[in-house]
Tab-separated table of C-alpha atoms and ligand atoms in Angstrom:
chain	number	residue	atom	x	y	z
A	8	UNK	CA	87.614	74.896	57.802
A	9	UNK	CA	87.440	72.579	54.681
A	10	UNK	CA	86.068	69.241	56.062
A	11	UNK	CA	88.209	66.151	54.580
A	12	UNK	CA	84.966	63.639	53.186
A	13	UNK	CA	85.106	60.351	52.231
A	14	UNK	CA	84.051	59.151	48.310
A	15	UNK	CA	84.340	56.288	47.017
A	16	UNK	CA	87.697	54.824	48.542
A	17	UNK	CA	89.279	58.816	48.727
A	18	UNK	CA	89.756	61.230	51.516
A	19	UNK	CA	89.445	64.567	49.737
A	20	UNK	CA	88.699	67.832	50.769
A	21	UNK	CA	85.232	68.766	50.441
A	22	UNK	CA	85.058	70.910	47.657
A	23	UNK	CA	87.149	68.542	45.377
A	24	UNK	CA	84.821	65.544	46.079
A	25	UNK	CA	82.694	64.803	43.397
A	26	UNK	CA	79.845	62.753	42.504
A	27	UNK	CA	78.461	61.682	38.787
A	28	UNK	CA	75.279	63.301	37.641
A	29	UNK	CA	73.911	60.253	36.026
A	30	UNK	CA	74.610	58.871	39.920
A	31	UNK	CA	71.226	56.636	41.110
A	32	UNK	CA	70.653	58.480	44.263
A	33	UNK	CA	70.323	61.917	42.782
A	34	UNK	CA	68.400	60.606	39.660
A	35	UNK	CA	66.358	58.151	41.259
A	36	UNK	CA	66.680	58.592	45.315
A	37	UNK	CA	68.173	54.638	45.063
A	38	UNK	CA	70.409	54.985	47.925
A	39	UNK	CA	70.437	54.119	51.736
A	40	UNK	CA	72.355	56.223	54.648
A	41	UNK	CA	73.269	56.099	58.219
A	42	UNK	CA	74.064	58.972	60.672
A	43	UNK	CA	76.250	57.871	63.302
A	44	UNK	CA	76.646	60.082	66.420
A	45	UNK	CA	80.124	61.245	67.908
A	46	UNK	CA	80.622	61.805	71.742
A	47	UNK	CA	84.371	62.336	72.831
A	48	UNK	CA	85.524	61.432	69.693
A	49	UNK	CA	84.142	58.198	70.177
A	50	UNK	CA	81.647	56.340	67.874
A	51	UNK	CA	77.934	55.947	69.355
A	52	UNK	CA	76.249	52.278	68.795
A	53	UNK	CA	78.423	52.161	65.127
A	54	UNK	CA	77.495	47.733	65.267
A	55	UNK	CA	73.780	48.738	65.336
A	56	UNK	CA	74.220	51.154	62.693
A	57	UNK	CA	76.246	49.149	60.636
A	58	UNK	CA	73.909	46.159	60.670
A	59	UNK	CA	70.536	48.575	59.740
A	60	UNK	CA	72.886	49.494	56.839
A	61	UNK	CA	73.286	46.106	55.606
A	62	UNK	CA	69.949	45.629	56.101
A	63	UNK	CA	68.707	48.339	53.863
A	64	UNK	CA	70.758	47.199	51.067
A	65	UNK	CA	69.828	43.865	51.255
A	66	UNK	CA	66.140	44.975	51.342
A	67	UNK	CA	66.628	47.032	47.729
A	68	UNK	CA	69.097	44.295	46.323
A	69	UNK	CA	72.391	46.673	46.655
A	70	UNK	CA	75.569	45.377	46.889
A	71	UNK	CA	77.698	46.417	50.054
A	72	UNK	CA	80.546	48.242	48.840
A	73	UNK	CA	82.628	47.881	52.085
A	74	UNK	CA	83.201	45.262	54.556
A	75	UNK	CA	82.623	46.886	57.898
A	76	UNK	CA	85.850	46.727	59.727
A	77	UNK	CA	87.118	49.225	56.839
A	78	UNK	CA	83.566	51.059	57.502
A	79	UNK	CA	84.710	51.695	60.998
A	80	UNK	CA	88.192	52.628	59.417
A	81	UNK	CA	86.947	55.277	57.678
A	82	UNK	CA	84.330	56.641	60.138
A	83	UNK	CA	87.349	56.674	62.823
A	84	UNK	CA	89.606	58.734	59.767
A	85	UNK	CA	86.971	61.064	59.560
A	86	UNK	CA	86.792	61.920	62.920
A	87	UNK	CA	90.167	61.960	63.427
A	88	UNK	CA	90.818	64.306	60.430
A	89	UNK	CA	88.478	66.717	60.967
A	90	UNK	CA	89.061	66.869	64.367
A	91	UNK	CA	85.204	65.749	65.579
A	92	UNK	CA	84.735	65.426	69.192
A	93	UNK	CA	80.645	66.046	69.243
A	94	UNK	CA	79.512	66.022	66.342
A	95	UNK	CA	77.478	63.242	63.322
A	96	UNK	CA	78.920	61.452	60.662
A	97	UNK	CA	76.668	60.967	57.411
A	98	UNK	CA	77.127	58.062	55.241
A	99	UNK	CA	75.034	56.993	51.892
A	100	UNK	CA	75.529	54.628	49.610
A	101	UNK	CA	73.772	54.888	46.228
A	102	UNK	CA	73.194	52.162	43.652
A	103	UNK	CA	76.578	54.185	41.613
A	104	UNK	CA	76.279	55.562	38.362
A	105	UNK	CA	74.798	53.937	35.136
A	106	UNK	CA	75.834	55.312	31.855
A	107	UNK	CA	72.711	56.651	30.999
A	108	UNK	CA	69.167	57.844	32.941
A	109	UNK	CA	66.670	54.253	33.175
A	110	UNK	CA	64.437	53.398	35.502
A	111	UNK	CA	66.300	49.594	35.524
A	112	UNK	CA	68.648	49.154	37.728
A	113	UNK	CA	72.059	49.665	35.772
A	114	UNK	CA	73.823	46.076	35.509
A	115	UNK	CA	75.628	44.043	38.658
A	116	UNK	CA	79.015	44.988	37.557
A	117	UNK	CA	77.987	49.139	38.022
A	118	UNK	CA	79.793	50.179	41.103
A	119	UNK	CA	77.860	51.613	44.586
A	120	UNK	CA	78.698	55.408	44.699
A	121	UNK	CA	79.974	55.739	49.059
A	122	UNK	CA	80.188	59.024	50.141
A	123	UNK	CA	80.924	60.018	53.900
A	124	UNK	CA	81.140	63.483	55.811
A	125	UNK	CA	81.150	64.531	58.908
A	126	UNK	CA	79.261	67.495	60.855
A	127	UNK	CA	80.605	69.156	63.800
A	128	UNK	CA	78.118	69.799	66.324
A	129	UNK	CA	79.828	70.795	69.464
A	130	UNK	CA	77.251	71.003	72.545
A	131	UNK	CA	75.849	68.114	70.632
A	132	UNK	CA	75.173	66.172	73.967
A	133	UNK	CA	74.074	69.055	76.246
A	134	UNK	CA	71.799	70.716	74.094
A	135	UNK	CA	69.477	73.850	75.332
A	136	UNK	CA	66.303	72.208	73.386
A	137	UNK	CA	66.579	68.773	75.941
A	138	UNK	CA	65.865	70.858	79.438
A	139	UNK	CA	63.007	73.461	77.455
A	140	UNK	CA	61.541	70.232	75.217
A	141	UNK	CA	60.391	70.837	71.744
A	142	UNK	CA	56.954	71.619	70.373
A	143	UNK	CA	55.592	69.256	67.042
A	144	UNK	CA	52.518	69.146	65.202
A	145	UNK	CA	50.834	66.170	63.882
A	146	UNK	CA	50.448	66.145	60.144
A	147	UNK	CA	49.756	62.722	57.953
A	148	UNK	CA	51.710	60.483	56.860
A	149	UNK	CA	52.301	60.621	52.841
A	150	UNK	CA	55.631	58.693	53.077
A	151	UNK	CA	56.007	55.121	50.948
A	152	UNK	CA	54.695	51.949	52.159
A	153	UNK	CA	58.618	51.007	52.991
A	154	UNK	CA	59.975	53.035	56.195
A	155	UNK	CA	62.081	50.556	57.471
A	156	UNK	CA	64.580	50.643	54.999
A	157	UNK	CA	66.623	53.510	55.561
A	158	UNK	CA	66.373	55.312	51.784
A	159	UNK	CA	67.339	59.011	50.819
A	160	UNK	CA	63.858	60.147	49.700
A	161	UNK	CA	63.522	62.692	52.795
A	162	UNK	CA	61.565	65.042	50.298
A	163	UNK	CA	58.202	64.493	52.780
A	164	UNK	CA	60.146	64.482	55.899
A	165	UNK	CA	61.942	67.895	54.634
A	166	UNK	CA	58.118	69.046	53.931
A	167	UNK	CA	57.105	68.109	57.203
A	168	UNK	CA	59.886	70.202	58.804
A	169	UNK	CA	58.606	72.847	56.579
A	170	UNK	CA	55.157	72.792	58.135
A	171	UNK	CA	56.355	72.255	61.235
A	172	UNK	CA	58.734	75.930	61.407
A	173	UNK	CA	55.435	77.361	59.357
A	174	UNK	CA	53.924	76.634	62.646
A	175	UNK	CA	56.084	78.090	65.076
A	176	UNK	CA	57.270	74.637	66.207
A	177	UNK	CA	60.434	72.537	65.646
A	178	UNK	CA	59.135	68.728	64.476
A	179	UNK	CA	56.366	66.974	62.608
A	180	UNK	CA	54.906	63.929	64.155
A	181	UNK	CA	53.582	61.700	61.421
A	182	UNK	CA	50.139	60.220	61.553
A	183	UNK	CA	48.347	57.192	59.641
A	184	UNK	CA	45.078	55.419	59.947
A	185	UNK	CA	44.510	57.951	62.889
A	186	UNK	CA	47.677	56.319	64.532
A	187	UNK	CA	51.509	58.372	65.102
A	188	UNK	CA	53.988	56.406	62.853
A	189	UNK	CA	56.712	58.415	63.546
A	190	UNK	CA	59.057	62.085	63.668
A	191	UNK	CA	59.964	63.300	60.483
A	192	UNK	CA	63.589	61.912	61.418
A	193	UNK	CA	62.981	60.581	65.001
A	194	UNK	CA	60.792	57.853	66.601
A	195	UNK	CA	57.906	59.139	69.058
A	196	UNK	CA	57.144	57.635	72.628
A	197	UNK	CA	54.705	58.737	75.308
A	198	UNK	CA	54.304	58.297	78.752
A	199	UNK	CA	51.146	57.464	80.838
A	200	UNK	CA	51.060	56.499	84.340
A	201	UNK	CA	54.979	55.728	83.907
A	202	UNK	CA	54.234	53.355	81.115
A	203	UNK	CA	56.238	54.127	78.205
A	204	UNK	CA	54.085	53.544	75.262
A	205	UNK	CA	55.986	53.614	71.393
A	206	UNK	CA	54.886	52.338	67.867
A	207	UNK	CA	55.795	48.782	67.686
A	208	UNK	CA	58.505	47.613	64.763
A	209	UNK	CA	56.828	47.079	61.366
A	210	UNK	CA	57.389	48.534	57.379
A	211	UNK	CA	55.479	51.411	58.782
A	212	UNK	CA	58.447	52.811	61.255
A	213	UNK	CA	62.412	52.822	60.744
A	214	UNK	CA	63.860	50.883	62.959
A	215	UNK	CA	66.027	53.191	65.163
A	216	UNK	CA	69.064	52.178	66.397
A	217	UNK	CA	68.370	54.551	69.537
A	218	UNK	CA	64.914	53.537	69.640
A	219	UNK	CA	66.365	49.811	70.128
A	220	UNK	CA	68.977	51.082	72.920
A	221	UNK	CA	66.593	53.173	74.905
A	222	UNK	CA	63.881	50.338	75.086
A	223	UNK	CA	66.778	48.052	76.225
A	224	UNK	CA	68.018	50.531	79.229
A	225	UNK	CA	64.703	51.434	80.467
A	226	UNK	CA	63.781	47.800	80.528
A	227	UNK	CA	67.010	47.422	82.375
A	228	UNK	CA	66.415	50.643	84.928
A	229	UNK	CA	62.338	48.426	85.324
A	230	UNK	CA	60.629	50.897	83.813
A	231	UNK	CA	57.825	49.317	82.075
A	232	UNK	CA	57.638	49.863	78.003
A	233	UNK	CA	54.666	48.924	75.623
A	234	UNK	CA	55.135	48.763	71.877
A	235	UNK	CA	51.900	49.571	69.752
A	236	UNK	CA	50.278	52.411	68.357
A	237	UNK	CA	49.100	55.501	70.011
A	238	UNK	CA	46.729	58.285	68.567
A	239	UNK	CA	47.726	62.025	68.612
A	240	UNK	CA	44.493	62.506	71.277
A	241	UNK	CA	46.310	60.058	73.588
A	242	UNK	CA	49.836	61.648	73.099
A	243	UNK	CA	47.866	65.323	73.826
A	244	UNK	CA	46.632	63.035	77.297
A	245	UNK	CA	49.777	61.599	78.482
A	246	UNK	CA	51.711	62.897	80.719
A	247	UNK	CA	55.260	62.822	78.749
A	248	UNK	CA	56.103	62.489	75.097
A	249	UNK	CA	59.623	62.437	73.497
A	250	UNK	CA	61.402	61.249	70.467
A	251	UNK	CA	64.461	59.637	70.032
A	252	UNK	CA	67.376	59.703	67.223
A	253	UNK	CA	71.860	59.331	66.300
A	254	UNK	CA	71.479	62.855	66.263
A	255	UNK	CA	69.209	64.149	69.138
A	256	UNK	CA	69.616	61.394	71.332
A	257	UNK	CA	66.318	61.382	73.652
A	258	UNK	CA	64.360	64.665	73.018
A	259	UNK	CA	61.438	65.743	75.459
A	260	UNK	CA	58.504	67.010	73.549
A	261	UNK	CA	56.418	69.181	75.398
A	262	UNK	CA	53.987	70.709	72.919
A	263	UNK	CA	51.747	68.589	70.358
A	264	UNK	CA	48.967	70.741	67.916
A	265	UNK	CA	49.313	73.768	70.324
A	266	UNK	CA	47.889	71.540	73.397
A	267	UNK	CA	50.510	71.277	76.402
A	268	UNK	CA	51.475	67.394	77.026
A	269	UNK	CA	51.581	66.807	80.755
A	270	UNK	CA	53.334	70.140	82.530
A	271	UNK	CA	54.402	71.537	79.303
A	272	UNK	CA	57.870	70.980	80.383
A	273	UNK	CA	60.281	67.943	80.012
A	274	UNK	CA	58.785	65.162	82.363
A	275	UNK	CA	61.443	63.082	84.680
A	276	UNK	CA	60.697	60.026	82.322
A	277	UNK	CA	62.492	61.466	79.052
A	278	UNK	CA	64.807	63.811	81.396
A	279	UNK	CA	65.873	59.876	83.087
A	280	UNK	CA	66.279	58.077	79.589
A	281	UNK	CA	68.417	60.877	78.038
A	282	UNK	CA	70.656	60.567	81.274
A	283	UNK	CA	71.066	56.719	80.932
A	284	UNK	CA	70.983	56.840	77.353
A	285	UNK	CA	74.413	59.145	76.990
A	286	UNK	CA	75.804	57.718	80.016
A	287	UNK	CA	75.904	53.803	79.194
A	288	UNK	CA	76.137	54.693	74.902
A	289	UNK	CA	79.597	56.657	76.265
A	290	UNK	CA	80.734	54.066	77.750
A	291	UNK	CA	80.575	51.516	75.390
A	292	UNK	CA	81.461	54.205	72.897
A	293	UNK	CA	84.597	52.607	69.951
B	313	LIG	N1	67.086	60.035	61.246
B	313	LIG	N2	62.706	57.581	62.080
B	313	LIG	C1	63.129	58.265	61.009
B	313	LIG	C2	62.165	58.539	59.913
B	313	LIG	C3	64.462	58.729	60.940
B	313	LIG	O1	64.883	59.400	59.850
B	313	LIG	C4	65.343	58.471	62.019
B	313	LIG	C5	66.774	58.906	61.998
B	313	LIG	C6	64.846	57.764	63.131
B	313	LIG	C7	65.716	57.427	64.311
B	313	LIG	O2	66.642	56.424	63.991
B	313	LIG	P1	68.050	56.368	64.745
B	313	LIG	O3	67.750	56.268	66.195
B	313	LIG	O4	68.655	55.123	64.230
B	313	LIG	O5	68.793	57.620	64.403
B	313	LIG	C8	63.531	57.335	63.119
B	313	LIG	C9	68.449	60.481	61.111
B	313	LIG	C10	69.066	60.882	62.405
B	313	LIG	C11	68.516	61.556	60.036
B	313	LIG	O6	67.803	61.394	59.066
B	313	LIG	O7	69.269	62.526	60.157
């Protein structure tokens, strides 16, 4: 099926959509994006993602092409129109198109290029991978100094998926000054003695919007959560370890650098979260 995307204020059918090639985010990676999750054709935590958006642009000086009631307009059109009832929608917005290749930004009156598409991922919510876990493997961290702002240079994060299948496993956790920063497109938590331990909020980390609601339910269900750094020995010690993302939801990881974390199967901690995570997100779902 030809997926109707969204570019720059037109619904068009994918293969007619069209983007310059002197466009900023393919020249120069100057662009920001959001992936939004889809459950029952509903919208999962679109506020949160809308606000990291602004956010990022604000943080590289880009102006905000689009207020974000007509945001939510045109994630709900995609959905609609391509018929989306699990599934992700991807949205970037790139500093637009200067007339010519320069490393200065083009001048204020140089429109944002918006581009949106969706993915259909049916199963997206009862996927196989959350009741076997996944396995990772710790590589370092060679990412910019400036991983809360949600850019479109995934070029390491695409390595470190590279590495990751090289090895026979699924995910790269990312490692700096002997500490886990993050997944390659997730955040990382572990469990010891029911404490659930994640990196605390800094440049270092994005900020993830289900990072954010899974802290907030498990502080809810009294689970207890500390926010700091942990070290790949400690994550190979605990007795859980997951990640979180829009587009896994909560993930159990069960395998870090070939050594078995806890059982070696998804612990009741991460099994729990993804539960209440889908549960209360549905239901507050637009
Ligand atoms: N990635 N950390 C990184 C580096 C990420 O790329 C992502 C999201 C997250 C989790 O953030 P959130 O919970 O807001 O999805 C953490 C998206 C899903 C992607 O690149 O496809």
């Amino acid at each position: 099926m030809t997926r109707t995307v969204y570019v720059n204020g037109k619904y068009l059918p994918e293969n007619e959509a069209t983007v310059s090639i002197f466009d900023r985010g393919f020249l120069f990676a100057d662009g920001v994006y959001e992936v939004t999750s889809v459950l029952d054709g509903k919208l999962i935590d679109f506020d949160g993602h809308a606000r990291r958006l602004a956010r990022s642009l604000g943080e590289l000086g880009m102006r905000n092409p689009i207020a974000t009631e007509d945001l939510l307009e045109v994630h709900r059109e995609l959905v609609r129109a391509n018929s989306i009832v699990e599934g992700l929608i991807y949205l970037q917005i790139t500093r637009g198109a200067a007339a010519d290749r320069d490393f200065a930004y083009p001048c204020e009156d140089t429109p944002p290029t918006i581009v949106l598409f969706t993915q259909n991922k049916p199963g997206l919510a009862d996927s196989p991978m959350a009741k076997t876990g996944i396995k990772v493997i710790s590589i370092e961290d060679q990412r910019w100094a400036r991983r809360d702002i949600k850019t479109v240079q995934l070029l390491y994060p695409s390595m470190g998926k590279m590495m990751a299948k090289a090895a026979g496993c699924d995910d790269a956790w990312m490692v700096e000054d002997g500490a886990v920063t993050e997944g390659t497109s997730n955040n990382a938590y572990i469990v010891k003695g029911g404490k659930i331990i994640t990196r605390h909020l800094s440049n270092d980390i994005l900020h993830g919007i289900t990072r954010a609601a899974v802290l907030r339910f498990a502080r809810e269900a009294q689970m207890e959560v500390e926010e700091r750094a942990f070290t790949v020995a400690e994550a190979q010690d605990a007795d859980e370890a997951f990640f979180t993302s829009a587009s896994a939801f909560v993930m159990p990881v069960v395998e870090l650098d070939g050594a078995a974390i806890g059982t070696g199967a998804p612990g009741p901690v991460a099994t729990r979260l993804r539960e209440i995570y889908l549960d209360e997100s549905r239901q507050v779902a637009i």
